[in-house]
Amino acid sequence: MFEFENNYLLLWVDKTIHLMYSDWLRPVTSEEYKEGNKILLQQLREKEVENWIADSSKLGDISKEDEKWTLKELVPKLANTNLLKLARIGGEDTGSHAKFEQFVKRADPIYIGNIQVRQFTTYKEAADWVGEIPV
C-alpha cells in the first residue's frame, strides 16, 4: 500500500487490486491544483492503476484556466495510462455535478478513449461501481 498526504491532497494506492483513492481536502490554488494532479498522474503511471476513486467534494470550482489546462495537459495523459474506470465523488452539490458532466462531454470525443467515467454522491456508490464484475 502506498500513501501520500499534504495539506490539500490525500491519496492511497492498493497495488494488489490496482486501485487509487484520492481526496482533495480543501479548495486549492491553481498552483496546488496542477501540482496535485501531477502527483496523481505520476501514481497512476507508476503503480499501474486501473481504477480510481477521486473525491472532489471539498475541491470547489476550478478556474476556467485550470479547466483548459486539464483538458489540454492532463486528460490526454490519463488516456495513456492503464486507467479503466474513474469514479468521481462530487458530494451533494448538483451544480458541481452538472459542470463535471459538461467537462467530461468536452473531453470524451478527443481524449478519454476507453476510460469509463462516472460521478457519484458517496464513496460507497463509487466503490460499488468500481467493484462491479463484468458479466
PDB file of N, CA and C in Angstrom, residues 19-125:
ATOM      1  N   LEU A  19      -6.038  -0.137  -7.463  1.00  0.00           N
ATOM      2  CA  LEU A  19      -6.984   0.914  -7.107  1.00  0.00           C
ATOM      3  C   LEU A  19      -6.270   2.102  -6.472  1.00  0.00           C
ATOM      4  N   MET A  20      -6.625   3.304  -6.929  1.00  0.00           N
ATOM      5  CA  MET A  20      -6.148   4.527  -6.293  1.00  0.00           C
ATOM      6  C   MET A  20      -7.363   5.290  -5.778  1.00  0.00           C
ATOM      7  N   TYR A  21      -7.226   5.830  -4.570  1.00  0.00           N
ATOM      8  CA  TYR A  21      -8.228   6.713  -3.984  1.00  0.00           C
ATOM      9  C   TYR A  21      -7.559   8.043  -3.728  1.00  0.00           C
ATOM     10  N   SER A  22      -8.212   9.127  -4.145  1.00  0.00           N
ATOM     11  CA  SER A  22      -7.681  10.459  -3.853  1.00  0.00           C
ATOM     12  C   SER A  22      -8.787  11.311  -3.256  1.00  0.00           C
ATOM     13  N   ASP A  23      -8.379  12.245  -2.412  1.00  0.00           N
ATOM     14  CA  ASP A  23      -9.327  13.136  -1.740  1.00  0.00           C
ATOM     15  C   ASP A  23      -8.706  14.531  -1.677  1.00  0.00           C
ATOM     16  N   TRP A  24      -9.335  15.485  -2.390  1.00  0.00           N
ATOM     17  CA  TRP A  24      -8.936  16.873  -2.251  1.00  0.00           C
ATOM     18  C   TRP A  24      -9.487  17.332  -0.911  1.00  0.00           C
ATOM     19  N   LEU A  25      -8.626  17.781  -0.018  1.00  0.00           N
ATOM     20  CA  LEU A  25      -9.015  18.077   1.354  1.00  0.00           C
ATOM     21  C   LEU A  25      -9.636  19.456   1.539  1.00  0.00           C
ATOM     22  N   ARG A  26      -9.472  20.331   0.540  1.00  0.00           N
ATOM     23  CA  ARG A  26      -9.991  21.698   0.632  1.00  0.00           C
ATOM     24  C   ARG A  26      -9.923  22.329  -0.757  1.00  0.00           C
ATOM     25  N   PRO A  27     -10.556  23.504  -0.936  1.00  0.00           N
ATOM     26  CA  PRO A  27     -10.345  24.245  -2.184  1.00  0.00           C
ATOM     27  C   PRO A  27      -8.856  24.596  -2.320  1.00  0.00           C
ATOM     28  N   VAL A  28      -8.367  24.610  -3.556  1.00  0.00           N
ATOM     29  CA  VAL A  28      -6.935  24.802  -3.788  1.00  0.00           C
ATOM     30  C   VAL A  28      -6.674  25.966  -4.740  1.00  0.00           C
ATOM     31  N   THR A  29      -5.443  26.437  -4.695  1.00  0.00           N
ATOM     32  CA  THR A  29      -4.997  27.443  -5.658  1.00  0.00           C
ATOM     33  C   THR A  29      -4.739  26.755  -6.995  1.00  0.00           C
ATOM     34  N   SER A  30      -4.560  27.539  -8.022  1.00  0.00           N
ATOM     35  CA  SER A  30      -4.251  26.991  -9.340  1.00  0.00           C
ATOM     36  C   SER A  30      -2.950  26.182  -9.298  1.00  0.00           C
ATOM     37  N   GLU A  31      -1.957  26.714  -8.612  1.00  0.00           N
ATOM     38  CA  GLU A  31      -0.673  26.017  -8.492  1.00  0.00           C
ATOM     39  C   GLU A  31      -0.833  24.683  -7.769  1.00  0.00           C
ATOM     40  N   GLU A  32      -1.598  24.663  -6.684  1.00  0.00           N
ATOM     41  CA  GLU A  32      -1.831  23.420  -5.943  1.00  0.00           C
ATOM     42  C   GLU A  32      -2.620  22.423  -6.793  1.00  0.00           C
ATOM     43  N   TYR A  33      -3.587  22.919  -7.547  1.00  0.00           N
ATOM     44  CA  TYR A  33      -4.388  22.053  -8.412  1.00  0.00           C
ATOM     45  C   TYR A  33      -3.503  21.328  -9.428  1.00  0.00           C
ATOM     46  N   LYS A  34      -2.643  22.079 -10.078  1.00  0.00           N
ATOM     47  CA  LYS A  34      -1.763  21.484 -11.088  1.00  0.00           C
ATOM     48  C   LYS A  34      -0.757  20.533 -10.442  1.00  0.00           C
ATOM     49  N   GLU A  35      -0.156  20.943  -9.353  1.00  0.00           N
ATOM     50  CA  GLU A  35       0.818  20.089  -8.663  1.00  0.00           C
ATOM     51  C   GLU A  35       0.156  18.809  -8.157  1.00  0.00           C
ATOM     52  N   GLY A  36      -1.024  18.933  -7.563  1.00  0.00           N
ATOM     53  CA  GLY A  36      -1.743  17.763  -7.079  1.00  0.00           C
ATOM     54  C   GLY A  36      -2.067  16.794  -8.195  1.00  0.00           C
ATOM     55  N   ASN A  37      -2.507  17.313  -9.331  1.00  0.00           N
ATOM     56  CA  ASN A  37      -2.824  16.440 -10.460  1.00  0.00           C
ATOM     57  C   ASN A  37      -1.585  15.784 -11.053  1.00  0.00           C
ATOM     58  N   LYS A  38      -0.459  16.457 -11.001  1.00  0.00           N
ATOM     59  CA  LYS A  38       0.791  15.841 -11.457  1.00  0.00           C
ATOM     60  C   LYS A  38       1.173  14.675 -10.544  1.00  0.00           C
ATOM     61  N   ILE A  39       0.968  14.841  -9.238  1.00  0.00           N
ATOM     62  CA  ILE A  39       1.230  13.758  -8.282  1.00  0.00           C
ATOM     63  C   ILE A  39       0.308  12.581  -8.569  1.00  0.00           C
ATOM     64  N   LEU A  40      -0.968  12.864  -8.798  1.00  0.00           N
ATOM     65  CA  LEU A  40      -1.933  11.805  -9.087  1.00  0.00           C
ATOM     66  C   LEU A  40      -1.567  11.063 -10.368  1.00  0.00           C
ATOM     67  N   LEU A  41      -1.217  11.805 -11.403  1.00  0.00           N
ATOM     68  CA  LEU A  41      -0.830  11.183 -12.676  1.00  0.00           C
ATOM     69  C   LEU A  41       0.408  10.309 -12.506  1.00  0.00           C
ATOM     70  N   GLN A  42       1.365  10.792 -11.745  1.00  0.00           N
ATOM     71  CA  GLN A  42       2.585  10.016 -11.502  1.00  0.00           C
ATOM     72  C   GLN A  42       2.254   8.680 -10.834  1.00  0.00           C
ATOM     73  N   GLN A  43       1.367   8.699  -9.853  1.00  0.00           N
ATOM     74  CA  GLN A  43       0.989   7.465  -9.157  1.00  0.00           C
ATOM     75  C   GLN A  43       0.190   6.537 -10.065  1.00  0.00           C
ATOM     76  N   LEU A  44      -0.680   7.107 -10.900  1.00  0.00           N
ATOM     77  CA  LEU A  44      -1.420   6.280 -11.863  1.00  0.00           C
ATOM     78  C   LEU A  44      -0.458   5.489 -12.741  1.00  0.00           C
ATOM     79  N   ARG A  45       0.582   6.164 -13.205  1.00  0.00           N
ATOM     80  CA  ARG A  45       1.563   5.512 -14.084  1.00  0.00           C
ATOM     81  C   ARG A  45       2.436   4.518 -13.327  1.00  0.00           C
ATOM     82  N   GLU A  46       3.043   4.983 -12.238  1.00  0.00           N
ATOM     83  CA  GLU A  46       4.000   4.141 -11.504  1.00  0.00           C
ATOM     84  C   GLU A  46       3.366   2.886 -10.919  1.00  0.00           C
ATOM     85  N   LYS A  47       2.143   3.018 -10.420  1.00  0.00           N
ATOM     86  CA  LYS A  47       1.500   1.889  -9.724  1.00  0.00           C
ATOM     87  C   LYS A  47       0.557   1.105 -10.637  1.00  0.00           C
ATOM     88  N   GLU A  48       0.519   1.473 -11.929  1.00  0.00           N
ATOM     89  CA  GLU A  48      -0.318   0.782 -12.915  1.00  0.00           C
ATOM     90  C   GLU A  48      -1.774   0.668 -12.456  1.00  0.00           C
ATOM     91  N   VAL A  49      -2.316   1.793 -12.020  1.00  0.00           N
ATOM     92  CA  VAL A  49      -3.683   1.873 -11.507  1.00  0.00           C
ATOM     93  C   VAL A  49      -4.682   1.659 -12.645  1.00  0.00           C
ATOM     94  N   GLU A  50      -5.688   0.824 -12.382  1.00  0.00           N
ATOM     95  CA  GLU A  50      -6.765   0.588 -13.347  1.00  0.00           C
ATOM     96  C   GLU A  50      -8.069   1.255 -12.921  1.00  0.00           C
ATOM     97  N   ASN A  51      -8.248   1.458 -11.618  1.00  0.00           N
ATOM     98  CA  ASN A  51      -9.476   2.045 -11.082  1.00  0.00           C
ATOM     99  C   ASN A  51      -9.117   3.179 -10.123  1.00  0.00           C
ATOM    100  N   TRP A  52      -9.824   4.302 -10.275  1.00  0.00           N
ATOM    101  CA  TRP A  52      -9.521   5.480  -9.477  1.00  0.00           C
ATOM    102  C   TRP A  52     -10.813   6.040  -8.918  1.00  0.00           C
ATOM    103  N   ILE A  53     -10.866   6.157  -7.604  1.00  0.00           N
ATOM    104  CA  ILE A  53     -11.971   6.840  -6.936  1.00  0.00           C
ATOM    105  C   ILE A  53     -11.433   8.202  -6.497  1.00  0.00           C
ATOM    106  N   ALA A  54     -11.981   9.257  -7.099  1.00  0.00           N
ATOM    107  CA  ALA A  54     -11.491  10.610  -6.868  1.00  0.00           C
ATOM    108  C   ALA A  54     -12.551  11.418  -6.130  1.00  0.00           C
ATOM    109  N   ASP A  55     -12.289  11.739  -4.873  1.00  0.00           N
ATOM    110  CA  ASP A  55     -13.230  12.528  -4.083  1.00  0.00           C
ATOM    111  C   ASP A  55     -12.914  14.008  -4.275  1.00  0.00           C
ATOM    112  N   SER A  56     -13.803  14.691  -4.985  1.00  0.00           N
ATOM    113  CA  SER A  56     -13.638  16.123  -5.257  1.00  0.00           C
ATOM    114  C   SER A  56     -14.675  16.950  -4.522  1.00  0.00           C
ATOM    115  N   SER A  57     -15.336  16.358  -3.544  1.00  0.00           N
ATOM    116  CA  SER A  57     -16.448  17.043  -2.881  1.00  0.00           C
ATOM    117  C   SER A  57     -16.019  18.299  -2.127  1.00  0.00           C
ATOM    118  N   LYS A  58     -14.757  18.378  -1.708  1.00  0.00           N
ATOM    119  CA  LYS A  58     -14.277  19.569  -0.991  1.00  0.00           C
ATOM    120  C   LYS A  58     -13.435  20.485  -1.876  1.00  0.00           C
ATOM    121  N   LEU A  59     -13.234  20.101  -3.129  1.00  0.00           N
ATOM    122  CA  LEU A  59     -12.364  20.858  -4.029  1.00  0.00           C
ATOM    123  C   LEU A  59     -12.951  22.213  -4.400  1.00  0.00           C
ATOM    124  N   GLY A  60     -14.248  22.273  -4.596  1.00  0.00           N
ATOM    125  CA  GLY A  60     -14.849  23.522  -5.064  1.00  0.00           C
ATOM    126  C   GLY A  60     -14.650  23.670  -6.562  1.00  0.00           C
ATOM    127  N   ASP A  61     -15.023  24.819  -7.091  1.00  0.00           N
ATOM    128  CA  ASP A  61     -14.886  25.070  -8.524  1.00  0.00           C
ATOM    129  C   ASP A  61     -13.440  25.367  -8.878  1.00  0.00           C
ATOM    130  N   ILE A  62     -13.044  24.883 -10.062  1.00  0.00           N
ATOM    131  CA  ILE A  62     -11.725  25.253 -10.581  1.00  0.00           C
ATOM    132  C   ILE A  62     -11.930  26.377 -11.596  1.00  0.00           C
ATOM    133  N   SER A  63     -10.887  27.147 -11.814  1.00  0.00           N
ATOM    134  CA  SER A  63     -10.980  28.283 -12.732  1.00  0.00           C
ATOM    135  C   SER A  63     -11.088  27.794 -14.177  1.00  0.00           C
ATOM    136  N   LYS A  64     -11.532  28.679 -15.052  1.00  0.00           N
ATOM    137  CA  LYS A  64     -11.591  28.362 -16.487  1.00  0.00           C
ATOM    138  C   LYS A  64     -10.201  28.015 -17.011  1.00  0.00           C
ATOM    139  N   GLU A  65      -9.184  28.712 -16.513  1.00  0.00           N
ATOM    140  CA  GLU A  65      -7.812  28.439 -16.949  1.00  0.00           C
ATOM    141  C   GLU A  65      -7.377  27.035 -16.528  1.00  0.00           C
ATOM    142  N   ASP A  66      -7.727  26.649 -15.294  1.00  0.00           N
ATOM    143  CA  ASP A  66      -7.369  25.307 -14.839  1.00  0.00           C
ATOM    144  C   ASP A  66      -8.168  24.237 -15.587  1.00  0.00           C
ATOM    145  N   GLU A  67      -9.389  24.565 -15.953  1.00  0.00           N
ATOM    146  CA  GLU A  67     -10.188  23.637 -16.747  1.00  0.00           C
ATOM    147  C   GLU A  67      -9.533  23.419 -18.117  1.00  0.00           C
ATOM    148  N   LYS A  68      -9.091  24.515 -18.741  1.00  0.00           N
ATOM    149  CA  LYS A  68      -8.400  24.408 -20.034  1.00  0.00           C
ATOM    150  C   LYS A  68      -7.114  23.608 -19.890  1.00  0.00           C
ATOM    151  N   TRP A  69      -6.357  23.853 -18.816  1.00  0.00           N
ATOM    152  CA  TRP A  69      -5.123  23.106 -18.569  1.00  0.00           C
ATOM    153  C   TRP A  69      -5.432  21.611 -18.420  1.00  0.00           C
ATOM    154  N   THR A  70      -6.503  21.305 -17.717  1.00  0.00           N
ATOM    155  CA  THR A  70      -6.885  19.903 -17.503  1.00  0.00           C
ATOM    156  C   THR A  70      -7.188  19.229 -18.832  1.00  0.00           C
ATOM    157  N   LEU A  71      -7.966  19.898 -19.686  1.00  0.00           N
ATOM    158  CA  LEU A  71      -8.306  19.322 -20.989  1.00  0.00           C
ATOM    159  C   LEU A  71      -7.089  19.173 -21.893  1.00  0.00           C
ATOM    160  N   LYS A  72      -6.212  20.161 -21.874  1.00  0.00           N
ATOM    161  CA  LYS A  72      -5.061  20.160 -22.774  1.00  0.00           C
ATOM    162  C   LYS A  72      -3.910  19.290 -22.273  1.00  0.00           C
ATOM    163  N   GLU A  73      -3.619  19.350 -20.975  1.00  0.00           N
ATOM    164  CA  GLU A  73      -2.427  18.704 -20.429  1.00  0.00           C
ATOM    165  C   GLU A  73      -2.703  17.385 -19.705  1.00  0.00           C
ATOM    166  N   LEU A  74      -3.730  17.363 -18.873  1.00  0.00           N
ATOM    167  CA  LEU A  74      -3.942  16.196 -18.006  1.00  0.00           C
ATOM    168  C   LEU A  74      -4.722  15.075 -18.680  1.00  0.00           C
ATOM    169  N   VAL A  75      -5.861  15.396 -19.259  1.00  0.00           N
ATOM    170  CA  VAL A  75      -6.731  14.350 -19.807  1.00  0.00           C
ATOM    171  C   VAL A  75      -6.026  13.499 -20.871  1.00  0.00           C
ATOM    172  N   PRO A  76      -5.287  14.096 -21.824  1.00  0.00           N
ATOM    173  CA  PRO A  76      -4.595  13.233 -22.796  1.00  0.00           C
ATOM    174  C   PRO A  76      -3.593  12.281 -22.138  1.00  0.00           C
ATOM    175  N   LYS A  77      -2.974  12.715 -21.060  1.00  0.00           N
ATOM    176  CA  LYS A  77      -2.015  11.847 -20.356  1.00  0.00           C
ATOM    177  C   LYS A  77      -2.745  10.744 -19.601  1.00  0.00           C
ATOM    178  N   LEU A  78      -3.951  11.024 -19.091  1.00  0.00           N
ATOM    179  CA  LEU A  78      -4.741   9.974 -18.436  1.00  0.00           C
ATOM    180  C   LEU A  78      -5.063   8.860 -19.431  1.00  0.00           C
ATOM    181  N   ALA A  79      -5.352   9.253 -20.662  1.00  0.00           N
ATOM    182  CA  ALA A  79      -5.712   8.261 -21.689  1.00  0.00           C
ATOM    183  C   ALA A  79      -4.542   7.337 -22.015  1.00  0.00           C
ATOM    184  N   ASN A  80      -3.331   7.745 -21.664  1.00  0.00           N
ATOM    185  CA  ASN A  80      -2.144   6.920 -21.932  1.00  0.00           C
ATOM    186  C   ASN A  80      -1.660   6.195 -20.682  1.00  0.00           C
ATOM    187  N   THR A  81      -2.583   5.874 -19.788  1.00  0.00           N
ATOM    188  CA  THR A  81      -2.273   5.081 -18.604  1.00  0.00           C
ATOM    189  C   THR A  81      -3.074   3.779 -18.688  1.00  0.00           C
ATOM    190  N   ASN A  82      -2.990   2.967 -17.643  1.00  0.00           N
ATOM    191  CA  ASN A  82      -3.770   1.725 -17.575  1.00  0.00           C
ATOM    192  C   ASN A  82      -5.183   1.948 -17.041  1.00  0.00           C
ATOM    193  N   LEU A  83      -5.548   3.199 -16.793  1.00  0.00           N
ATOM    194  CA  LEU A  83      -6.825   3.512 -16.167  1.00  0.00           C
ATOM    195  C   LEU A  83      -8.005   3.018 -17.002  1.00  0.00           C
ATOM    196  N   LEU A  84      -8.911   2.307 -16.334  1.00  0.00           N
ATOM    197  CA  LEU A  84     -10.121   1.799 -16.978  1.00  0.00           C
ATOM    198  C   LEU A  84     -11.380   2.493 -16.456  1.00  0.00           C
ATOM    199  N   LYS A  85     -11.404   2.767 -15.150  1.00  0.00           N
ATOM    200  CA  LYS A  85     -12.576   3.397 -14.534  1.00  0.00           C
ATOM    201  C   LYS A  85     -12.149   4.552 -13.642  1.00  0.00           C
ATOM    202  N   LEU A  86     -12.853   5.681 -13.797  1.00  0.00           N
ATOM    203  CA  LEU A  86     -12.664   6.837 -12.931  1.00  0.00           C
ATOM    204  C   LEU A  86     -14.010   7.165 -12.312  1.00  0.00           C
ATOM    205  N   ALA A  87     -14.105   7.013 -10.999  1.00  0.00           N
ATOM    206  CA  ALA A  87     -15.326   7.316 -10.254  1.00  0.00           C
ATOM    207  C   ALA A  87     -15.088   8.598  -9.470  1.00  0.00           C
ATOM    208  N   ARG A  88     -15.806   9.650  -9.819  1.00  0.00           N
ATOM    209  CA  ARG A  88     -15.655  10.940  -9.141  1.00  0.00           C
ATOM    210  C   ARG A  88     -16.755  11.088  -8.102  1.00  0.00           C
ATOM    211  N   ILE A  89     -16.359  11.451  -6.896  1.00  0.00           N
ATOM    212  CA  ILE A  89     -17.319  11.756  -5.839  1.00  0.00           C
ATOM    213  C   ILE A  89     -17.445  13.271  -5.777  1.00  0.00           C
ATOM    214  N   GLY A  90     -18.645  13.761  -6.100  1.00  0.00           N
ATOM    215  CA  GLY A  90     -18.859  15.196  -6.132  1.00  0.00           C
ATOM    216  C   GLY A  90     -19.660  15.712  -4.961  1.00  0.00           C
ATOM    217  N   GLY A  91     -20.095  14.815  -4.091  1.00  0.00           N
ATOM    218  CA  GLY A  91     -20.896  15.238  -2.948  1.00  0.00           C
ATOM    219  C   GLY A  91     -22.300  15.629  -3.366  1.00  0.00           C
ATOM    220  N   GLU A  92     -22.921  16.477  -2.568  1.00  0.00           N
ATOM    221  CA  GLU A  92     -24.321  16.856  -2.776  1.00  0.00           C
ATOM    222  C   GLU A  92     -24.506  18.037  -3.719  1.00  0.00           C
ATOM    223  N   ASP A  93     -23.429  18.688  -4.145  1.00  0.00           N
ATOM    224  CA  ASP A  93     -23.514  19.902  -4.959  1.00  0.00           C
ATOM    225  C   ASP A  93     -23.927  19.566  -6.391  1.00  0.00           C
ATOM    226  N   THR A  94     -25.201  19.788  -6.712  1.00  0.00           N
ATOM    227  CA  THR A  94     -25.694  19.451  -8.047  1.00  0.00           C
ATOM    228  C   THR A  94     -25.078  20.348  -9.121  1.00  0.00           C
ATOM    229  N   GLY A  95     -24.713  21.572  -8.771  1.00  0.00           N
ATOM    230  CA  GLY A  95     -24.031  22.440  -9.727  1.00  0.00           C
ATOM    231  C   GLY A  95     -22.680  21.872 -10.121  1.00  0.00           C
ATOM    232  N   SER A  96     -21.972  21.327  -9.153  1.00  0.00           N
ATOM    233  CA  SER A  96     -20.680  20.688  -9.419  1.00  0.00           C
ATOM    234  C   SER A  96     -20.867  19.462 -10.305  1.00  0.00           C
ATOM    235  N   HIS A  97     -21.909  18.701 -10.064  1.00  0.00           N
ATOM    236  CA  HIS A  97     -22.191  17.517 -10.881  1.00  0.00           C
ATOM    237  C   HIS A  97     -22.424  17.915 -12.339  1.00  0.00           C
ATOM    238  N   ALA A  98     -23.256  18.933 -12.538  1.00  0.00           N
ATOM    239  CA  ALA A  98     -23.580  19.372 -13.898  1.00  0.00           C
ATOM    240  C   ALA A  98     -22.338  19.905 -14.613  1.00  0.00           C
ATOM    241  N   LYS A  99     -21.533  20.676 -13.916  1.00  0.00           N
ATOM    242  CA  LYS A  99     -20.312  21.225 -14.509  1.00  0.00           C
ATOM    243  C   LYS A  99     -19.359  20.100 -14.909  1.00  0.00           C
ATOM    244  N   PHE A 100     -19.218  19.081 -14.045  1.00  0.00           N
ATOM    245  CA  PHE A 100     -18.337  17.966 -14.356  1.00  0.00           C
ATOM    246  C   PHE A 100     -18.862  17.180 -15.558  1.00  0.00           C
ATOM    247  N   GLU A 101     -20.168  16.970 -15.646  1.00  0.00           N
ATOM    248  CA  GLU A 101     -20.757  16.254 -16.784  1.00  0.00           C
ATOM    249  C   GLU A 101     -20.433  16.976 -18.084  1.00  0.00           C
ATOM    250  N   GLN A 102     -20.547  18.297 -18.104  1.00  0.00           N
ATOM    251  CA  GLN A 102     -20.216  19.071 -19.294  1.00  0.00           C
ATOM    252  C   GLN A 102     -18.728  18.946 -19.629  1.00  0.00           C
ATOM    253  N   PHE A 103     -17.895  18.955 -18.593  1.00  0.00           N
ATOM    254  CA  PHE A 103     -16.453  18.808 -18.783  1.00  0.00           C
ATOM    255  C   PHE A 103     -16.126  17.465 -19.440  1.00  0.00           C
ATOM    256  N   VAL A 104     -16.726  16.398 -18.946  1.00  0.00           N
ATOM    257  CA  VAL A 104     -16.487  15.056 -19.497  1.00  0.00           C
ATOM    258  C   VAL A 104     -16.940  14.990 -20.954  1.00  0.00           C
ATOM    259  N   LYS A 105     -18.061  15.607 -21.264  1.00  0.00           N
ATOM    260  CA  LYS A 105     -18.549  15.602 -22.651  1.00  0.00           C
ATOM    261  C   LYS A 105     -17.557  16.293 -23.579  1.00  0.00           C
ATOM    262  N   ARG A 106     -16.939  17.378 -23.110  1.00  0.00           N
ATOM    263  CA  ARG A 106     -15.947  18.073 -23.939  1.00  0.00           C
ATOM    264  C   ARG A 106     -14.678  17.254 -24.093  1.00  0.00           C
ATOM    265  N   ALA A 107     -14.298  16.509 -23.062  1.00  0.00           N
ATOM    266  CA  ALA A 107     -13.052  15.737 -23.102  1.00  0.00           C
ATOM    267  C   ALA A 107     -13.217  14.422 -23.859  1.00  0.00           C
ATOM    268  N   ASP A 108     -14.373  13.817 -23.774  1.00  0.00           N
ATOM    269  CA  ASP A 108     -14.582  12.450 -24.253  1.00  0.00           C
ATOM    270  C   ASP A 108     -14.253  12.194 -25.718  1.00  0.00           C
ATOM    271  N   PRO A 109     -14.775  12.968 -26.659  1.00  0.00           N
ATOM    272  CA  PRO A 109     -14.557  12.592 -28.056  1.00  0.00           C
ATOM    273  C   PRO A 109     -13.088  12.623 -28.473  1.00  0.00           C
ATOM    274  N   ILE A 110     -12.306  13.426 -27.804  1.00  0.00           N
ATOM    275  CA  ILE A 110     -10.914  13.602 -28.225  1.00  0.00           C
ATOM    276  C   ILE A 110      -9.950  12.762 -27.400  1.00  0.00           C
ATOM    277  N   TYR A 111     -10.144  12.706 -26.091  1.00  0.00           N
ATOM    278  CA  TYR A 111      -9.077  12.235 -25.231  1.00  0.00           C
ATOM    279  C   TYR A 111      -9.349  10.984 -24.398  1.00  0.00           C
ATOM    280  N   ILE A 112     -10.533  10.806 -23.883  1.00  0.00           N
ATOM    281  CA  ILE A 112     -10.722   9.836 -22.814  1.00  0.00           C
ATOM    282  C   ILE A 112     -10.556   8.395 -23.287  1.00  0.00           C
ATOM    283  N   GLY A 113     -10.865   8.121 -24.539  1.00  0.00           N
ATOM    284  CA  GLY A 113     -10.650   6.776 -25.057  1.00  0.00           C
ATOM    285  C   GLY A 113     -11.505   5.748 -24.356  1.00  0.00           C
ATOM    286  N   ASN A 114     -10.876   4.708 -23.805  1.00  0.00           N
ATOM    287  CA  ASN A 114     -11.600   3.591 -23.197  1.00  0.00           C
ATOM    288  C   ASN A 114     -11.887   3.765 -21.711  1.00  0.00           C
ATOM    289  N   ILE A 115     -11.572   4.897 -21.149  1.00  0.00           N
ATOM    290  CA  ILE A 115     -11.793   5.108 -19.715  1.00  0.00           C
ATOM    291  C   ILE A 115     -13.279   5.389 -19.471  1.00  0.00           C
ATOM    292  N   GLN A 116     -13.877   4.596 -18.580  1.00  0.00           N
ATOM    293  CA  GLN A 116     -15.255   4.855 -18.161  1.00  0.00           C
ATOM    294  C   GLN A 116     -15.217   5.883 -17.036  1.00  0.00           C
ATOM    295  N   VAL A 117     -16.023   6.930 -17.173  1.00  0.00           N
ATOM    296  CA  VAL A 117     -16.058   7.996 -16.177  1.00  0.00           C
ATOM    297  C   VAL A 117     -17.492   8.149 -15.678  1.00  0.00           C
ATOM    298  N   ARG A 118     -17.664   8.066 -14.361  1.00  0.00           N
ATOM    299  CA  ARG A 118     -18.982   8.282 -13.758  1.00  0.00           C
ATOM    300  C   ARG A 118     -18.788   9.111 -12.497  1.00  0.00           C
ATOM    301  N   GLN A 119     -19.864   9.769 -12.082  1.00  0.00           N
ATOM    302  CA  GLN A 119     -19.764  10.517 -10.835  1.00  0.00           C
ATOM    303  C   GLN A 119     -20.852  10.091  -9.872  1.00  0.00           C
ATOM    304  N   PHE A 120     -20.515  10.221  -8.596  1.00  0.00           N
ATOM    305  CA  PHE A 120     -21.345   9.710  -7.522  1.00  0.00           C
ATOM    306  C   PHE A 120     -21.413  10.716  -6.384  1.00  0.00           C
ATOM    307  N   THR A 121     -22.367  10.478  -5.486  1.00  0.00           N
ATOM    308  CA  THR A 121     -22.532  11.333  -4.323  1.00  0.00           C
ATOM    309  C   THR A 121     -21.724  10.814  -3.146  1.00  0.00           C
ATOM    310  N   THR A 122     -21.575   9.486  -3.036  1.00  0.00           N
ATOM    311  CA  THR A 122     -20.900   8.889  -1.880  1.00  0.00           C
ATOM    312  C   THR A 122     -19.782   7.939  -2.305  1.00  0.00           C
ATOM    313  N   TYR A 123     -18.878   7.690  -1.371  1.00  0.00           N
ATOM    314  CA  TYR A 123     -17.805   6.728  -1.597  1.00  0.00           C
ATOM    315  C   TYR A 123     -18.373   5.340  -1.870  1.00  0.00           C
ATOM    316  N   LYS A 124     -19.395   4.935  -1.121  1.00  0.00           N
ATOM    317  CA  LYS A 124     -19.966   3.605  -1.294  1.00  0.00           C
ATOM    318  C   LYS A 124     -20.484   3.398  -2.713  1.00  0.00           C
ATOM    319  N   GLU A 125     -21.207   4.385  -3.240  1.00  0.00           N
ATOM    320  CA  GLU A 125     -21.707   4.276  -4.611  1.00  0.00           C
ATOM    321  C   GLU A 125     -20.547   4.126  -5.602  1.00  0.00           C
TER     322      GLU A 125
END
